Amino acid sequence: MAFSPELADIRFGCGLSPVHASPETAGAMVDDLLQADVAAQAFPIETFPAFRSRLVDQKRLARAMRQAGTPALQAELKIQNRALNKQTRHESITWFGQALLRWTHTPQGFRERLVHFWSDHFTAQGKRGAMIHGGLPYQEEAIRPHIASRFEDLLIAAVTHPLMVHYLDQRSSIGPGSEIAKKKPMAGLNENLAREVMELHTLGVGGPYEQADVRQLAELFTGIGYVPHKGFIYRAKAAEPGPEVVLGKSYGGAQARFGDIRAVLRDLARHPATAEHVAKKLVVHFVSDTPPPDLVKHVAARYRQTGGTLSEVYRALLEHPQAWEPDLQNVKPPFDYVASACRALALSSGRVIGVKSGRLKRMFLGPLKLMGQPWLRPAGPDGWPEDDGDWLSPQGQAARIGWAMSAPARLTPDLVDPRLFLDQALGPYVSRVLRREVYGAETRTDGVGLVLMSPDFQRR
Amino acid sequence: MADKLTRRQVLNRSMALGCSVAASPLWTPVSLAQTPGENRLVVIILRGGMDAIDVIRPFGDPNYRLARPTLSAGAPRADLDGFFGLHPAFDDLMPLWNKGELAFVHAVATPYRNKRSHFDGQDLLEGGLLAHDAARGGWLNRALQMVPGAQMRTGFGLGQGVQRVLVGAAPVAHWAPDADLSLAPQTLERARRVMSEDPAFAAAFTQAVTLSTGNGDPNRMPEQGKGQAHVNIARYAAEQMRGDTRVVAFSLNGWDTHRDQPLGLARAAAQLTQAILTLRQELGPHVWDKTTIVTMSEFGRTVAENGSKGTDHGTGGAMILAGGAVRGRRVLGTWPGLAEAQLFQRRDLLPTADVRETTAWVLRSTLGINTSDLERSIFPGVQLGSDPGLLL
């Protein structure tokens, strides 16, 4: 099968839009990634360095609380801390609004899809304090700028990012032979990040590594750390003296250096098992839960040939005929479902920017949770499931249908004619049954709801 | 209509899976005349890898305090049986222990070894096979396929996500306490026709319609129920189990305690305790007496604590059994010891039994499933051996 502009938007983009034209060629979709990031410019989200100042403030408050001489002062500081958290929470909801508007209004849909794909591949979450709200700032800094560069650059940016270091407990992993361990005999390794880097981020769980490699990589990683006022730091005093042997190769010497960590990450990124793992994951995500083996092979080969240059890896994916089978396949995950509906409705930015965070919660964040995808809160570092079965649960479908029947009229009071909306949302992908039922619907709300709940719209 | 679709879907699936249709108890209309008995079973999957050694603490083992200098602090007593003591965050379960309604099975694991991945570990835990095969569904679904007269509502998977342990050819209900689908009758019919061309969507839709009360306002936004999710699930589960439901599965997260385990484990333990106590309260004494709750986790954790007051992924773990039907006040299992040479790969608690073996005995006692079905279809590779007498 061959490229089709509508399928490009539906399967590889953010869905059809009545405002933005679909891509004209597969090549243009990749070329767009090398151009300016127009959606990020139009709908800015706080970057991590700015976000860090919130962590600095919080740290200062925490210190003041510990040192507070009187209960009254302590109570006052506690109130300040709570207010700070509340403000960050409210602002993080406005960042969600910006992320939604990027999907709704971008002319570069493939870019948004890739940002979500890689943010999920490198799932990281805040666990305490203001850090809880750091998800989008992390994406802005570690993921978004690197989606078309080499995989190893993306890998290094994500794995050494403060949010990842925090999420997978790397900051508390201390080399048993390090300077710190000499003073604190209780200090020691924490394997969490090292294991997930091999299992999830690079080689894949079927890859050629063993528990001993996890242990050695954990020793190598001991220097990785962060502090709120600087971001990433290399903690020489926490680093385990080398050398360490990972997958049969020796890294570092008696004096541990950050360069050793970069070197092992680059080697892991270039490993053939990583090429296979990344290629398969891309095909499963974008094409089908049962990925055509030839397509995976084609994408993996390009990965190996180009040293994991992601723009070229995407070209391999998009140039292959098996990427363009006309039957819609994967079920959209909840955010993609809701956001592509907003795009089809051409939701105006005024309905999102400047509205109270409570409304955004009612309209979007609450329903996403009921659909099974609480925003940026997957249960573990493996991110969201790719399996359609997970999104086809009766409880999840009930929430989607409830949203499809109630949200559009609230979001666009001058609700579009469902007959027009049908073509706007689905282009050539309207089934005969759907057209008949939408044309027969009693109200605009019903008609638009039927379009959005249909399998035609839920698949891509 | 609802029944028809479900039945057809089951038929399609079982054919696709190569099962013998004639042999399937779901296929014969005779099953309608039978009922699945009065016993209730609740399976709680504890995701993240529960640290068995911290939950059921082996105070009697001389190596315990050496391996866990900070985690063994507090509650320095063996209050269960002179050898083991319960983590203090489970104190509210002690009345159950004293009444003989709480038991533990220590040093057990699934057949999963070496890679220590949560996600592969959970697949194997829920699939119940020696090697994971998604097409064969979850073990609890395979068990329901053996229960005469099982209907959709006989088994309930609860929560926002899908409980994979219950996925498979037998029709079961997947639902969340705050889910609702309310459509005006005409819209409902249109929606049904729109879904009809895609079997997977049609099945989910039909079940959503069946399980909804349908009393809600058709144009209200979907909203979350008030209160804590795990308590709402337990309450909803109890409501169903007071009726026709016999099997419920749900999950509790938060057991992956790499760091600050005293805090993290206490939080997870409180949720599990509340879920069990809510079930007991809401089921009432009559149903509680027929109820078995069983928890399991994808693996245990390292014997030694790590450098951040936590533990890393390990192997041997533990199961918790609770309920009026349990012969409790016992810590079951063969304790392998914590000396370095006694550990699995000099690192983890050595599993001395298969999680699936205990589970098989539970299935045999609660649902009356026979040994050969358990050993051949539900948990291939398991040998039941002698009856541990888990239940009354």
CSV table of N, CA, C and O in Angstrom, one decimal, chain B residues 35-43 140 144 147-156 166 237-249 283 286-287 290-293 363 366-367:
chain,number,residue,atom,x,y,z
B,35,THR,N,-25.1,-24.2,39.2
B,35,THR,CA,-24.6,-23.0,39.9
B,35,THR,C,-23.2,-23.2,40.4
B,35,THR,O,-22.8,-24.3,40.7
B,36,PRO,N,-22.4,-22.2,40.5
B,36,PRO,CA,-21.0,-22.3,40.8
B,36,PRO,C,-20.7,-22.5,42.3
B,36,PRO,O,-19.6,-22.2,42.7
B,37,GLY,N,-21.6,-22.9,43.1
B,37,GLY,CA,-21.4,-23.1,44.5
B,37,GLY,C,-21.4,-21.8,45.3
B,37,GLY,O,-21.7,-20.7,44.8
B,38,GLU,N,-21.1,-21.9,46.6
B,38,GLU,CA,-21.3,-20.7,47.5
B,38,GLU,C,-20.0,-20.1,47.9
B,38,GLU,O,-20.0,-19.0,48.5
B,39,ASN,N,-18.8,-20.7,47.6
B,39,ASN,CA,-17.6,-20.2,48.1
B,39,ASN,C,-17.2,-18.9,47.3
B,39,ASN,O,-17.5,-18.8,46.1
B,40,ARG,N,-16.5,-18.0,47.9
B,40,ARG,CA,-16.0,-16.8,47.3
B,40,ARG,C,-14.5,-16.8,47.3
B,40,ARG,O,-13.9,-17.1,48.3
B,41,LEU,N,-14.0,-16.2,46.2
B,41,LEU,CA,-12.5,-16.1,46.1
B,41,LEU,C,-12.1,-14.7,45.6
B,41,LEU,O,-12.7,-14.2,44.7
B,42,VAL,N,-11.2,-14.1,46.4
B,42,VAL,CA,-10.7,-12.7,46.0
B,42,VAL,C,-9.2,-12.9,45.7
B,42,VAL,O,-8.5,-13.3,46.6
B,43,VAL,N,-8.8,-12.5,44.5
B,43,VAL,CA,-7.4,-12.5,44.2
B,43,VAL,C,-6.9,-11.1,44.1
B,43,VAL,O,-7.4,-10.3,43.3
B,140,LEU,N,-6.9,-17.4,36.2
B,140,LEU,CA,-8.2,-17.3,36.8
B,140,LEU,C,-9.3,-17.5,35.8
B,140,LEU,O,-10.3,-18.0,36.1
B,144,LEU,N,-12.1,-20.4,35.7
B,144,LEU,CA,-13.6,-20.2,35.5
B,144,LEU,C,-14.2,-21.0,34.4
B,144,LEU,O,-15.3,-21.4,34.4
B,147,VAL,N,-15.6,-24.0,35.8
B,147,VAL,CA,-16.7,-23.9,36.9
B,147,VAL,C,-18.0,-24.1,36.2
B,147,VAL,O,-18.4,-23.4,35.3
B,148,PRO,N,-18.8,-25.2,36.6
B,148,PRO,CA,-20.1,-25.4,36.0
B,148,PRO,C,-21.0,-24.2,36.2
B,148,PRO,O,-21.1,-23.8,37.4
B,149,GLY,N,-21.7,-23.8,35.2
B,149,GLY,CA,-22.7,-22.8,35.4
B,149,GLY,C,-22.2,-21.4,35.6
B,149,GLY,O,-22.9,-20.4,35.9
B,150,ALA,N,-20.9,-21.2,35.3
B,150,ALA,CA,-20.3,-19.8,35.4
B,150,ALA,C,-20.9,-18.9,34.3
B,150,ALA,O,-21.0,-19.2,33.2
B,151,GLN,N,-21.3,-17.7,34.8
B,151,GLN,CA,-21.9,-16.7,33.9
B,151,GLN,C,-20.9,-15.5,33.9
B,151,GLN,O,-19.9,-15.5,34.7
B,152,MET,N,-21.2,-14.5,33.1
B,152,MET,CA,-20.3,-13.3,33.1
B,152,MET,C,-20.0,-12.8,34.5
B,152,MET,O,-18.9,-12.5,34.8
B,153,ARG,N,-21.1,-12.6,35.3
B,153,ARG,CA,-20.9,-12.0,36.6
B,153,ARG,C,-20.3,-12.9,37.6
B,153,ARG,O,-20.1,-12.5,38.8
B,154,THR,N,-20.1,-14.1,37.3
B,154,THR,CA,-19.4,-15.0,38.2
B,154,THR,C,-18.0,-14.5,38.6
B,154,THR,O,-17.6,-14.6,39.7
B,155,GLY,N,-17.3,-14.0,37.6
B,155,GLY,CA,-16.0,-13.4,37.8
B,155,GLY,C,-15.9,-12.0,37.5
B,155,GLY,O,-16.4,-11.5,36.4
B,156,PHE,N,-15.4,-11.2,38.4
B,156,PHE,CA,-15.3,-9.7,38.2
B,156,PHE,C,-13.8,-9.3,38.3
B,156,PHE,O,-13.2,-9.5,39.3
B,166,LEU,N,-7.6,-12.4,34.6
B,166,LEU,CA,-9.0,-12.8,34.4
B,166,LEU,C,-9.3,-12.8,32.9
B,166,LEU,O,-10.4,-13.1,32.5
B,237,ALA,N,-16.7,-4.8,45.2
B,237,ALA,CA,-16.5,-6.2,45.1
B,237,ALA,C,-17.4,-7.0,46.1
B,237,ALA,O,-18.1,-8.0,45.7
B,238,ALA,N,-17.5,-6.5,47.3
B,238,ALA,CA,-18.3,-7.1,48.3
B,238,ALA,C,-19.8,-7.1,47.9
B,238,ALA,O,-20.5,-8.1,48.1
B,239,GLU,N,-20.2,-6.0,47.3
B,239,GLU,CA,-21.6,-5.9,46.9
B,239,GLU,C,-21.9,-7.0,45.9
B,239,GLU,O,-22.9,-7.7,45.9
B,240,GLN,N,-21.0,-7.2,44.9
B,240,GLN,CA,-21.2,-8.2,43.9
B,240,GLN,C,-21.1,-9.6,44.5
B,240,GLN,O,-21.9,-10.5,44.1
B,241,MET,N,-20.2,-9.8,45.5
B,241,MET,CA,-20.1,-11.1,46.1
B,241,MET,C,-21.2,-11.5,47.0
B,241,MET,O,-21.5,-12.7,47.2
B,242,ARG,N,-21.9,-10.5,47.5
B,242,ARG,CA,-23.2,-10.8,48.2
B,242,ARG,C,-24.2,-11.3,47.3
B,242,ARG,O,-25.2,-12.0,47.7
B,243,GLY,N,-24.1,-11.0,46.0
B,243,GLY,CA,-25.0,-11.5,44.9
B,243,GLY,C,-24.4,-12.8,44.3
B,243,GLY,O,-23.9,-13.7,44.9
B,244,ASP,N,-24.4,-12.7,42.9
B,244,ASP,CA,-24.0,-13.9,42.2
B,244,ASP,C,-22.5,-14.1,41.9
B,244,ASP,O,-22.1,-15.1,41.5
B,245,THR,N,-21.8,-13.1,42.3
B,245,THR,CA,-20.3,-13.2,41.9
B,245,THR,C,-19.6,-14.1,42.9
B,245,THR,O,-19.8,-14.0,44.1
B,246,ARG,N,-18.7,-14.9,42.4
B,246,ARG,CA,-18.0,-15.8,43.2
B,246,ARG,C,-16.5,-15.5,43.2
B,246,ARG,O,-15.7,-16.0,44.1
B,247,VAL,N,-16.0,-14.9,42.1
B,247,VAL,CA,-14.5,-14.6,42.0
B,247,VAL,C,-14.3,-13.2,41.6
B,247,VAL,O,-15.0,-12.6,40.8
B,248,VAL,N,-13.4,-12.5,42.4
B,248,VAL,CA,-13.1,-11.1,42.1
B,248,VAL,C,-11.5,-11.0,42.0
B,248,VAL,O,-10.8,-11.7,42.8
B,249,ALA,N,-11.1,-10.2,41.1
B,249,ALA,CA,-9.6,-9.9,41.0
B,249,ALA,C,-9.4,-8.4,40.9
B,249,ALA,O,-10.1,-7.7,40.2
B,283,LEU,N,-18.9,-7.7,53.5
B,283,LEU,CA,-19.5,-9.0,53.1
B,283,LEU,C,-20.5,-9.5,54.2
B,283,LEU,O,-21.4,-10.3,53.9
B,286,HIS,N,-21.8,-13.9,57.3
B,286,HIS,CA,-22.3,-15.2,56.6
B,286,HIS,C,-21.4,-15.4,55.4
B,286,HIS,O,-20.9,-16.5,55.2
B,287,VAL,N,-21.3,-14.4,54.5
B,287,VAL,CA,-20.5,-14.6,53.3
B,287,VAL,C,-19.0,-14.6,53.6
B,287,VAL,O,-18.2,-15.4,53.0
B,290,LYS,N,-17.4,-17.9,54.0
B,290,LYS,CA,-17.2,-18.7,52.8
B,290,LYS,C,-16.1,-18.1,51.9
B,290,LYS,O,-15.9,-18.5,50.7
B,291,THR,N,-15.5,-17.0,52.4
B,291,THR,CA,-14.6,-16.2,51.5
B,291,THR,C,-13.1,-16.5,51.8
B,291,THR,O,-12.7,-16.7,52.9
B,292,THR,N,-12.3,-16.6,50.7
B,292,THR,CA,-10.9,-16.7,50.8
B,292,THR,C,-10.3,-15.6,50.0
B,292,THR,O,-10.6,-15.4,48.8
B,293,ILE,N,-9.4,-14.8,50.6
B,293,ILE,CA,-8.7,-13.8,49.9
B,293,ILE,C,-7.3,-14.3,49.8
B,293,ILE,O,-6.7,-14.7,50.7
B,363,LEU,N,-7.8,-23.0,44.6
B,363,LEU,CA,-8.8,-23.2,43.6
B,363,LEU,C,-9.6,-24.5,43.8
B,363,LEU,O,-10.8,-24.6,43.5
B,366,THR,N,-11.9,-23.8,46.9
B,366,THR,CA,-13.0,-22.8,46.8
B,366,THR,C,-13.9,-23.1,45.6
B,366,THR,O,-15.1,-23.1,45.7
B,367,LEU,N,-13.3,-23.5,44.4
B,367,LEU,CA,-14.2,-23.6,43.3
B,367,LEU,C,-14.4,-25.1,42.9
B,367,LEU,O,-15.1,-25.4,41.9
